[in-house]
PDB file of C-alpha atoms in Angstrom:
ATOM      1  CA  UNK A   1     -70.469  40.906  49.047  1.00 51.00           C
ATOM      2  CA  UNK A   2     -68.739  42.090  52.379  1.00 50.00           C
ATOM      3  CA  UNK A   3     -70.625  39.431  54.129  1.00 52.00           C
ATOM      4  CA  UNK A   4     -70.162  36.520  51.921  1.00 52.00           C
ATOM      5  CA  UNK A   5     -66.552  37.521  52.417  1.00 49.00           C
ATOM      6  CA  UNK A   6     -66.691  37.470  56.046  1.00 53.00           C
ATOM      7  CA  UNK A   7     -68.860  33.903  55.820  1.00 47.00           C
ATOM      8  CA  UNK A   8     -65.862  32.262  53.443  1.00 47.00           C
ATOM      9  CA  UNK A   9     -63.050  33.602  56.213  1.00 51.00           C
ATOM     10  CA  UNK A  10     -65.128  32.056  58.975  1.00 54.00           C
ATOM     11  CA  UNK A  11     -65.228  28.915  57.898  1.00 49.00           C
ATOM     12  CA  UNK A  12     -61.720  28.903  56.470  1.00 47.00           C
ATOM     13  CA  UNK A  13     -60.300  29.393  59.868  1.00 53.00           C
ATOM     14  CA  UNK A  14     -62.528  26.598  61.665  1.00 55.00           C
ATOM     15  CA  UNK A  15     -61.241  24.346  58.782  1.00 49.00           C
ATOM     16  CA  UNK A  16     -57.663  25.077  59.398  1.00 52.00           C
ATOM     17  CA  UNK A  17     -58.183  24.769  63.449  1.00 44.00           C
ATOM     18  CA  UNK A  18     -59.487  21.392  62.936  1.00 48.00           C
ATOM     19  CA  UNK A  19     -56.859  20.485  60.989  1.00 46.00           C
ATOM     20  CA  UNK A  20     -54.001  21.671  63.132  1.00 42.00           C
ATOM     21  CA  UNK A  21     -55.888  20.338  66.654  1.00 44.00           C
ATOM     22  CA  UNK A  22     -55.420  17.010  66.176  1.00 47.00           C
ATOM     23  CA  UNK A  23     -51.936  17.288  65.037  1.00 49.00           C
ATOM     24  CA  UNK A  24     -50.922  19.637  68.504  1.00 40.00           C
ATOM     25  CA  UNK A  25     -52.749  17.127  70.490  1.00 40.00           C
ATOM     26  CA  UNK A  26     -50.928  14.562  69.177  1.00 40.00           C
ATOM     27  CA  UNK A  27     -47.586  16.249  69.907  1.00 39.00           C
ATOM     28  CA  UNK A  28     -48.157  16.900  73.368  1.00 40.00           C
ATOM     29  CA  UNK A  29     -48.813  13.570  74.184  1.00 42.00           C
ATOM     30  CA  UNK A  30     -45.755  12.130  71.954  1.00 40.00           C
ATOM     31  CA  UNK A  31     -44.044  15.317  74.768  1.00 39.00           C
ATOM     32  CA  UNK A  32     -45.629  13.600  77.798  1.00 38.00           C
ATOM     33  CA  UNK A  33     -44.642  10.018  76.875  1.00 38.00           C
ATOM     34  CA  UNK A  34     -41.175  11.175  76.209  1.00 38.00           C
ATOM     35  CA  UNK A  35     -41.014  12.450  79.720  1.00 39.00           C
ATOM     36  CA  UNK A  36     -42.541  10.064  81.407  1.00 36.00           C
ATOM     37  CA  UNK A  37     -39.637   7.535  79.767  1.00 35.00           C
ATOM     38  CA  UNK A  38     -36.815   9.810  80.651  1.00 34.00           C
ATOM     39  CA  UNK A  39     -38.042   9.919  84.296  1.00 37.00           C
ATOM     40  CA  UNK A  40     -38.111   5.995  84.456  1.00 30.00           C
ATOM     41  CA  UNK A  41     -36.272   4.250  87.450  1.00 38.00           C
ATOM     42  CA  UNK A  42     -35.314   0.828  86.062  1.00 35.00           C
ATOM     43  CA  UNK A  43     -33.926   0.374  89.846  1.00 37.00           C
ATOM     44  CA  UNK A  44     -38.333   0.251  90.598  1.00 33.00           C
ATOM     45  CA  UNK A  45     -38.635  -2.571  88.377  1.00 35.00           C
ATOM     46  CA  UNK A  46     -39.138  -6.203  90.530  1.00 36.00           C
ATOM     47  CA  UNK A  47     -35.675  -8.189  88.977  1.00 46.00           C
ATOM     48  CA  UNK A  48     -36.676 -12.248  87.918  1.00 50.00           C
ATOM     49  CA  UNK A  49     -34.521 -14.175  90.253  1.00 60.00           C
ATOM     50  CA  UNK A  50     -32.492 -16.781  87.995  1.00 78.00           C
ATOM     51  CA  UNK A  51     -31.225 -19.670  89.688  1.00 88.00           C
ATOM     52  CA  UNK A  52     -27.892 -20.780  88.889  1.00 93.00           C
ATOM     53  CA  UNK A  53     -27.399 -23.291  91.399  1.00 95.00           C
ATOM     54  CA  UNK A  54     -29.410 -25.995  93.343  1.00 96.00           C
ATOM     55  CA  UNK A  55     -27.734 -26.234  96.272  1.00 97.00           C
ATOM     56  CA  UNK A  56     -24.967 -23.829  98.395  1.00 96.00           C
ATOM     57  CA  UNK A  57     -23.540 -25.628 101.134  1.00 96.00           C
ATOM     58  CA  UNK A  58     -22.073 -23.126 104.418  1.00 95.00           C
ATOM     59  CA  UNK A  59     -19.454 -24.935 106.488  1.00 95.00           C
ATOM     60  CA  UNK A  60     -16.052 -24.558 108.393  1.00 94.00           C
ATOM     61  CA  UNK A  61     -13.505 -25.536 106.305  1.00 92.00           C
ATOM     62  CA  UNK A  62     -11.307 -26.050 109.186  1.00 93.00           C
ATOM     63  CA  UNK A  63     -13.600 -28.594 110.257  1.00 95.00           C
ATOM     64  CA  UNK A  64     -15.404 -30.052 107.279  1.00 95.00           C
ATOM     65  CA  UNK A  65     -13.478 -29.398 104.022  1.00 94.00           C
ATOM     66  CA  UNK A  66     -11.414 -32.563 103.642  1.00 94.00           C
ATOM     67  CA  UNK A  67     -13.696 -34.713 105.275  1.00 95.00           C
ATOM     68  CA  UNK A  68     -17.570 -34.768 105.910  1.00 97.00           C
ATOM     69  CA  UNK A  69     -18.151 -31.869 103.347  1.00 96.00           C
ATOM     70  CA  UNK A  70     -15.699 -33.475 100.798  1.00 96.00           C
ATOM     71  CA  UNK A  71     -17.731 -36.622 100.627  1.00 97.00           C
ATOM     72  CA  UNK A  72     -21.084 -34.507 100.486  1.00 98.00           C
ATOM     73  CA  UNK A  73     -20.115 -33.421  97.159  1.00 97.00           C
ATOM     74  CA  UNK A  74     -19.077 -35.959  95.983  1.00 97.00           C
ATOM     75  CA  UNK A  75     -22.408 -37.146  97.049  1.00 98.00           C
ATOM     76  CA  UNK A  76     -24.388 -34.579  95.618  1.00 97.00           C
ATOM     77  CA  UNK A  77     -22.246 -34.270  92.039  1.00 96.00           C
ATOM     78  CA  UNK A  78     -23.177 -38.479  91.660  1.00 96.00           C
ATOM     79  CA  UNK A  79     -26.662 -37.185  91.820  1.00 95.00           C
ATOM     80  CA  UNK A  80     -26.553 -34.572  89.410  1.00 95.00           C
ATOM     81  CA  UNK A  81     -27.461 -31.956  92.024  1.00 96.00           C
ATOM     82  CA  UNK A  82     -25.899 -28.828  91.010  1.00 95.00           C
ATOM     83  CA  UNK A  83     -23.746 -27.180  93.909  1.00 96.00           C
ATOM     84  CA  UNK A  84     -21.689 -24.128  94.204  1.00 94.00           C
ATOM     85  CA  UNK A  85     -17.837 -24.779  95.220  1.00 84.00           C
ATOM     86  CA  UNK A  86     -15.893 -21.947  96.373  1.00 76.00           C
ATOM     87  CA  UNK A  87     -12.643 -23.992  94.601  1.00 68.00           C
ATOM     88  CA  UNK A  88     -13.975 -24.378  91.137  1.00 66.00           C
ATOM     89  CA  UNK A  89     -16.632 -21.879  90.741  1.00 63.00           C
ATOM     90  CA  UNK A  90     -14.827 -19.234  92.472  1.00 59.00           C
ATOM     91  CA  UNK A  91     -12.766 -17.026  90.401  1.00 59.00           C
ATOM     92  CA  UNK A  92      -9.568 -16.585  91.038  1.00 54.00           C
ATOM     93  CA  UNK A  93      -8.640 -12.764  91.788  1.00 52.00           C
ATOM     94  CA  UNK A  94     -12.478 -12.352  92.367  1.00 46.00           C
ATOM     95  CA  UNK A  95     -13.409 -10.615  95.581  1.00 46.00           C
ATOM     96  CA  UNK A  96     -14.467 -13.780  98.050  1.00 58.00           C
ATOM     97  CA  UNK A  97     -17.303 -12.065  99.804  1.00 77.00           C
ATOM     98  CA  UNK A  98     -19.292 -10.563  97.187  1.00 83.00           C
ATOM     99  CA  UNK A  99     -18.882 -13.738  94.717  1.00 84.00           C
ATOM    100  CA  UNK A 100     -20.016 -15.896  97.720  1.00 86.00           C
ATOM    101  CA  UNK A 101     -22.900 -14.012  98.476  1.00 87.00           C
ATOM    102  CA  UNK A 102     -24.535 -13.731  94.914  1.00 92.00           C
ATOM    103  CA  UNK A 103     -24.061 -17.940  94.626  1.00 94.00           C
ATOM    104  CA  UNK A 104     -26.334 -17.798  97.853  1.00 95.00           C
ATOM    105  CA  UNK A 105     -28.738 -15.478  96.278  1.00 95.00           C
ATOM    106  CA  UNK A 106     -28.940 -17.536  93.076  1.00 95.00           C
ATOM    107  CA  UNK A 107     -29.210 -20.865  94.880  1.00 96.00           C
ATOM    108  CA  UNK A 108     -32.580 -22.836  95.845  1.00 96.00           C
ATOM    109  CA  UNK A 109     -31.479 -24.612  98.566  1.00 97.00           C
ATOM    110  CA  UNK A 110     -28.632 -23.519 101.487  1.00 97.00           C
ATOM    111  CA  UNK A 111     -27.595 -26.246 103.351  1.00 98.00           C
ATOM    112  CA  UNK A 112     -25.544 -25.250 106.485  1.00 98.00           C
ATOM    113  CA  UNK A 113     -23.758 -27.590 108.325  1.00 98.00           C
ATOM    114  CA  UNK A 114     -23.427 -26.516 111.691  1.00 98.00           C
ATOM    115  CA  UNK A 115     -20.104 -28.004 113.253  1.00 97.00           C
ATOM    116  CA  UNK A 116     -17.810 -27.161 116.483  1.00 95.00           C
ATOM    117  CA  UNK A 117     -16.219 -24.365 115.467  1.00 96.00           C
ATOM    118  CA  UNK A 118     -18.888 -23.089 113.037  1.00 96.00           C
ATOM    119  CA  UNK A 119     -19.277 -19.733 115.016  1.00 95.00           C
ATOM    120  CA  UNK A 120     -15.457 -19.313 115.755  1.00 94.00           C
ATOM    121  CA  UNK A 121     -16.172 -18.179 111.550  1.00 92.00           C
ATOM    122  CA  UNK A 122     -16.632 -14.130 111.494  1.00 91.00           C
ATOM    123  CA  UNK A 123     -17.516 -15.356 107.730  1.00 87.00           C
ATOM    124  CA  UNK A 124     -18.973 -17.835 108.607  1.00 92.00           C
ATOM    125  CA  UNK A 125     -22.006 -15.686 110.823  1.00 94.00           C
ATOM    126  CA  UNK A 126     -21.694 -13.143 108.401  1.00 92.00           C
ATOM    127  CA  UNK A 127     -22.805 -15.859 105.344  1.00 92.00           C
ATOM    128  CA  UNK A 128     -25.665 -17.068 107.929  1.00 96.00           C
ATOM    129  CA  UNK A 129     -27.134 -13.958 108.009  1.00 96.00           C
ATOM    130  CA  UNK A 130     -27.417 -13.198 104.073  1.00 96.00           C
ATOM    131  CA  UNK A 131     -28.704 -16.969 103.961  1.00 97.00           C
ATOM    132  CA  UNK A 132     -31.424 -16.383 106.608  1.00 98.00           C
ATOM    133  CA  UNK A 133     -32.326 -13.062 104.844  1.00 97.00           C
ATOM    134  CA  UNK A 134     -32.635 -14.503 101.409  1.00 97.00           C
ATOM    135  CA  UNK A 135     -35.135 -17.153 103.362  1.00 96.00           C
ATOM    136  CA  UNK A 136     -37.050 -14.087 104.302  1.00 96.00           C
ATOM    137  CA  UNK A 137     -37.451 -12.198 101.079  1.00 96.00           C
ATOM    138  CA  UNK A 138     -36.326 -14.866  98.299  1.00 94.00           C
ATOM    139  CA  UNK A 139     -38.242 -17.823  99.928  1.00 93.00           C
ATOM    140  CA  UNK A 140     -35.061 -19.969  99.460  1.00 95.00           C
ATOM    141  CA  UNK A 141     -35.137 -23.092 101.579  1.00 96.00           C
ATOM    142  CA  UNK A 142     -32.427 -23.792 104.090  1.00 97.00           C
ATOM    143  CA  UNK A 143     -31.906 -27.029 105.754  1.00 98.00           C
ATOM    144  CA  UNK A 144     -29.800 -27.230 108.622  1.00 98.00           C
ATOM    145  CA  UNK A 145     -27.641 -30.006 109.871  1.00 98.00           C
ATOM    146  CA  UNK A 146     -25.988 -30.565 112.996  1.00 98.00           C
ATOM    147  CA  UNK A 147     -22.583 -32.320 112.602  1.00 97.00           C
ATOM    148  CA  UNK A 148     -20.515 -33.220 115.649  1.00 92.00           C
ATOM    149  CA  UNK A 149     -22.656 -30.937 117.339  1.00 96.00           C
ATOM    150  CA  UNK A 150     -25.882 -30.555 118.895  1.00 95.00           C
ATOM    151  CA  UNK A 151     -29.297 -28.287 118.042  1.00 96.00           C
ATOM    152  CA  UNK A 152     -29.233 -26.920 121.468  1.00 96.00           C
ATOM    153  CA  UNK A 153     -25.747 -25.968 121.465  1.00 97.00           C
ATOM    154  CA  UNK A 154     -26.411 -23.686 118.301  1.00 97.00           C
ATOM    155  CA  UNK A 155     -30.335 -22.754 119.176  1.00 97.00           C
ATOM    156  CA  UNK A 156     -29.282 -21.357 122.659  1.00 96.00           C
ATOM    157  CA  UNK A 157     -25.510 -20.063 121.700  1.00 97.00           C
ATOM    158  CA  UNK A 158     -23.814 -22.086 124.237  1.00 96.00           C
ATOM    159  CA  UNK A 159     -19.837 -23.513 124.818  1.00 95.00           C
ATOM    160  CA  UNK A 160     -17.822 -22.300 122.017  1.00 94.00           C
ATOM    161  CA  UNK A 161     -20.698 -20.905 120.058  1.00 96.00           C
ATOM    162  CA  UNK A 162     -21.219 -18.409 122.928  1.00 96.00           C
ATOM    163  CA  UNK A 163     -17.271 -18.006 123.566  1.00 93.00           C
ATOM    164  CA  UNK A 164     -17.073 -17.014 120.058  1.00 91.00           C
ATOM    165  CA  UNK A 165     -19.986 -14.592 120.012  1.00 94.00           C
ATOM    166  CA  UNK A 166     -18.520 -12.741 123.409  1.00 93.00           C
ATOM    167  CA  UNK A 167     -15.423 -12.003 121.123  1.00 90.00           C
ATOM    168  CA  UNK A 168     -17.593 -10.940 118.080  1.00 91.00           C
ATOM    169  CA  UNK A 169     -17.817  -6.836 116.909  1.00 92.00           C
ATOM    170  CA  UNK A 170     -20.963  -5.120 118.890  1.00 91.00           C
ATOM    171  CA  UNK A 171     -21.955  -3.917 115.431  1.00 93.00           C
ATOM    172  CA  UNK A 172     -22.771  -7.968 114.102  1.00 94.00           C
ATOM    173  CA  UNK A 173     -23.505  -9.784 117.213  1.00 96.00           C
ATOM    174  CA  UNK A 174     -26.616  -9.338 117.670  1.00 96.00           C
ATOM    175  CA  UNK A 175     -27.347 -10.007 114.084  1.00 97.00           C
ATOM    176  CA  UNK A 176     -25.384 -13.337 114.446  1.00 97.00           C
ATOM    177  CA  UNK A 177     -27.139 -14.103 117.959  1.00 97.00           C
ATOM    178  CA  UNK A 178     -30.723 -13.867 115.526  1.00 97.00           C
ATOM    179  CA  UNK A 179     -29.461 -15.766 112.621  1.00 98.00           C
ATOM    180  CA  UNK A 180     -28.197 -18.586 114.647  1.00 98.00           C
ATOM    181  CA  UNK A 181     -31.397 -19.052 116.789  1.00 98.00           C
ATOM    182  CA  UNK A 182     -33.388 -18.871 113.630  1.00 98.00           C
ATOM    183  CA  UNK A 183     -31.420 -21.843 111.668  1.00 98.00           C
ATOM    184  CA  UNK A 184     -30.810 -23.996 114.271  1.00 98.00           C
ATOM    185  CA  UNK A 185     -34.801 -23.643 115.029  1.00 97.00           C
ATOM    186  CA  UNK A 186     -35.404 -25.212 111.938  1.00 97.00           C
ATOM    187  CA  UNK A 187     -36.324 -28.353 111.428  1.00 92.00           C
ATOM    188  CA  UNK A 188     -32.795 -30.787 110.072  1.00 96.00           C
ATOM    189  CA  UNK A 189     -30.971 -33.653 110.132  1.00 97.00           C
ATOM    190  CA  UNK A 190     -28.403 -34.166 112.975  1.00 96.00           C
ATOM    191  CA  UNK A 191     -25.773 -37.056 112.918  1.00 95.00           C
ATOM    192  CA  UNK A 192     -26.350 -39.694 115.917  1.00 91.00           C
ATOM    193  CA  UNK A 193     -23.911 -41.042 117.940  1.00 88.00           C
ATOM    194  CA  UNK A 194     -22.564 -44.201 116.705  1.00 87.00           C
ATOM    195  CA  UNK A 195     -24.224 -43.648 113.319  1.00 91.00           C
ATOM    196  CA  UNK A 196     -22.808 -44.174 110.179  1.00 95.00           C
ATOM    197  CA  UNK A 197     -21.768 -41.191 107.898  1.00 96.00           C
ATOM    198  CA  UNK A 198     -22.140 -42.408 104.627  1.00 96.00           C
ATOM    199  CA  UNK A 199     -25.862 -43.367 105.419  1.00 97.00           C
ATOM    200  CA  UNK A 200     -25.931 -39.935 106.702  1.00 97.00           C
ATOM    201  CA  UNK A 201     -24.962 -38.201 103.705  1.00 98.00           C
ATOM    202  CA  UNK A 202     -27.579 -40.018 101.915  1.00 97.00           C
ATOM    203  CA  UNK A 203     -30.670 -39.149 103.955  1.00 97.00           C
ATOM    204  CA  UNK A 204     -29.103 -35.369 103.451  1.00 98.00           C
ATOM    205  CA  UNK A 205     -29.366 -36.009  99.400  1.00 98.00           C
ATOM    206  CA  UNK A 206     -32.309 -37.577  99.602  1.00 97.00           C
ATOM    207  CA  UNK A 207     -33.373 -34.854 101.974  1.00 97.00           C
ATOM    208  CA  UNK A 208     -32.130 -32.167  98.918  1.00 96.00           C
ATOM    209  CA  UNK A 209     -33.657 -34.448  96.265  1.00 95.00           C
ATOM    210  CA  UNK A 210     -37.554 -34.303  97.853  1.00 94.00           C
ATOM    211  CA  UNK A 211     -37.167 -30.529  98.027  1.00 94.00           C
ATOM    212  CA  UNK A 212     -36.257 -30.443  94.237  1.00 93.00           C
ATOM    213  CA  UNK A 213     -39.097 -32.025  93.053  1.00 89.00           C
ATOM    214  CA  UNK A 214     -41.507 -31.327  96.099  1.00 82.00           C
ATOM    215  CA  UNK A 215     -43.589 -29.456  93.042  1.00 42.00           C
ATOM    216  CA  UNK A 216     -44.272 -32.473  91.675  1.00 43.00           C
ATOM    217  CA  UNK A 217     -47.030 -34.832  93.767  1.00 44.00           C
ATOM    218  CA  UNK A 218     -45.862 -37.863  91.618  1.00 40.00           C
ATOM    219  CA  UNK A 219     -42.072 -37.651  91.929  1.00 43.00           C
ATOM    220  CA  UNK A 220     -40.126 -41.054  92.724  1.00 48.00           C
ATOM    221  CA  UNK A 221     -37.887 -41.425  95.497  1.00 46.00           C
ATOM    222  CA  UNK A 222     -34.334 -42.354  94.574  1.00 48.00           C
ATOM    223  CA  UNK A 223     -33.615 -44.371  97.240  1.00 45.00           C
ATOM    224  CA  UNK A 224     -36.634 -46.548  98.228  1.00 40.00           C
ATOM    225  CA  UNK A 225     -36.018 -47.439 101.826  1.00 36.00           C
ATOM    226  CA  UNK A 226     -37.233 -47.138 105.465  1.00 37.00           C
ATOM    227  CA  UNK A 227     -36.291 -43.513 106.499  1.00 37.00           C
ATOM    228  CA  UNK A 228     -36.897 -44.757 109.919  1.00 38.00           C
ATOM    229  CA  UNK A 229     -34.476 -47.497 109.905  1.00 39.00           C
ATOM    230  CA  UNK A 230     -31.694 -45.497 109.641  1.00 44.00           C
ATOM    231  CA  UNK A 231     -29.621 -43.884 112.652  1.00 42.00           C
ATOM    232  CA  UNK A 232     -29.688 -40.139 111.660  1.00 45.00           C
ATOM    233  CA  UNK A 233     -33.052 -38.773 112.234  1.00 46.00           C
ATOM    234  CA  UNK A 234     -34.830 -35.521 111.550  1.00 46.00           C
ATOM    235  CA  UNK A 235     -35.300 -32.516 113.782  1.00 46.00           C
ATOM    236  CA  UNK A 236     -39.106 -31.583 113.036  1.00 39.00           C
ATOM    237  CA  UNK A 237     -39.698 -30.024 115.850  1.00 42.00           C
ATOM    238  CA  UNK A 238     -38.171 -25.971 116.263  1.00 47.00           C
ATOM    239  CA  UNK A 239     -38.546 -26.476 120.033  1.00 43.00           C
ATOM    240  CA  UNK A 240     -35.912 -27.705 122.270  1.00 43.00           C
ATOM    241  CA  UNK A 241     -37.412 -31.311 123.378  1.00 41.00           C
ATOM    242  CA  UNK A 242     -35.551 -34.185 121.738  1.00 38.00           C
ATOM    243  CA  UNK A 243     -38.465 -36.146 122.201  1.00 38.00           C
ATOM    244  CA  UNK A 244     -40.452 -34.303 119.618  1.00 38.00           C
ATOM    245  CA  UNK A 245     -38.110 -35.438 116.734  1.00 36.00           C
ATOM    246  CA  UNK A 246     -40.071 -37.795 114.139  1.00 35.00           C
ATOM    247  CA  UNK A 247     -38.737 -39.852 111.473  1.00 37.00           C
ATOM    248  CA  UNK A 248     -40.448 -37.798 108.566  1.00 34.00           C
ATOM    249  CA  UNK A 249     -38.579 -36.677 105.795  1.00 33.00           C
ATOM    250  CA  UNK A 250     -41.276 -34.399 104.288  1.00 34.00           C
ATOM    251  CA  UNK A 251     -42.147 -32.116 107.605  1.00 36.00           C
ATOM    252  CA  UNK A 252     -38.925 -30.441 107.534  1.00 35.00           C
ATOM    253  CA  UNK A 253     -38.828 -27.286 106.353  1.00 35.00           C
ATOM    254  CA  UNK A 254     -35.311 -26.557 104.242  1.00 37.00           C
ATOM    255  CA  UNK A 255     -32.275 -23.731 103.029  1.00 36.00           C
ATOM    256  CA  UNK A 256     -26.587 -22.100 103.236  1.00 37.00           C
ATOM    257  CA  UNK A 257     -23.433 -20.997 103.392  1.00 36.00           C
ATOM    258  CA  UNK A 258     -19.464 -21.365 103.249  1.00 37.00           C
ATOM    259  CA  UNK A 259     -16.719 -21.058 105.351  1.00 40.00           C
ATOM    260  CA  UNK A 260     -13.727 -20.161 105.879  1.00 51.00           C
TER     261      UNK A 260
END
């Protein structure tokens, strides 16, 4: 009787054990995922970029901003082409700098138009350098263009560009210095001599425009003409030989900025 006792408590016990094991393995783990949720960085999570403009156009207001730049716009806003202002889409009371430099980051193309006085700009270099590094690690595209000035002039930091530089803080020059060699290096559109501006612009849009739909094999041109025939030209060549400039629209490689 004593044994059938014993038998019956036996297997009483490894009933209730394999009832309760599943149930305490199921609570650790609900323990473990808990943890493992409360320890979560969402700072290691890769962010989707969202672009809210097409294009951000750097410049020197003192030089530009009524004139050249002003009809640029214009230029762009017939075409639809989305651009960031700094004088409507600005807000006012914001903080300049950081506003500016999130409109870069959120912008596919950064066109930077490289005038006289371009590096006389301390915010001007400083917005060159946050467009050059969103080349780097967003991809964006930058296309550079040489008004009133030459490619050299900026590539090699010389005349005012290099007067300016002298002047600069030790802590940003030579972050300037790299950021100005790099743009200039790429291939653009500079502004002949003698050559109109208003054709100018519109190689630059049509420029912009090809890089918008580059993804596309079969997208139209908007302006059917002879690139070639016109007076501006672009620089497809990063080396410093004028005579390796072709009339090719799609060799460049694009990207820019604002000033003040």
């Amino acid at each position: 009787m004593a044994r059938s006792f014993a038998v019956l408590a036996a297997l009483l016990l490894s009933l209730g054990i394999a009832l309760v094991l599943p149930q305490l393995v199921l609570c650790v783990a609900t323990m473990t995922h808990s943890e493992g949720q409360e320890n979560f960085d969402p700072s290691l999570s890769t962010p989707t970029l969202t672009h809210e403009y097409e294009v951000f156009v750097s410049f020197r207001g003192a030089d530009t901003r009524t004139s050249f730049t002003s009809h640029l716009f214009a230029a762009l806003d017939r075409e639809r082409i989305g651009v960031y202002r700094d004088d409507i889409n600005l807000p006012r009371g914001g903080e300049i700098g950081p506003e500016l430099l999130k409109a870069i980051e959120t912008s596919r193309i950064a066109v930077v138009v490289f005038s006289k006085n371009y590096g006389t700009s301390d915010w001007c270099l400083d917005e060159l350098v946050k467009i050059m590094e969103c080349k780097k690690l967003l991809n964006q595209r930058v296309l550079p263009i040489f008004y009133d000035v030459s490619q050299s002039v900026v590539l090699e930091q010389k005349g005012i560009f290099a007067e300016a530089l002298l002047k600069g803080p030790e802590d940003k020059v030579n972050n300037w210095r790299a950021a100005l060699t790099e743009a200039a290096d790429l291939a653009g559109l500079q502004l002949e001599k003698y050559s109109l501006e208003s054709e100018f612009i519109e190689e630059i849009v049509e420029n912009i425009w090809t890089i918008l739909n580059e993804e596309s094999a079969t997208a139209p041109s908007r302006r059917q003409i002879d690139v070639s025939a016109q007076h501006s030209e672009p620089i497809i060549s990063p080396q410093n030989d004028a005579s390796s400039r072709q009339n090719h629209i799609s060799e460049w490689t694009p990207f820019f900025f604002f000033s003040k």
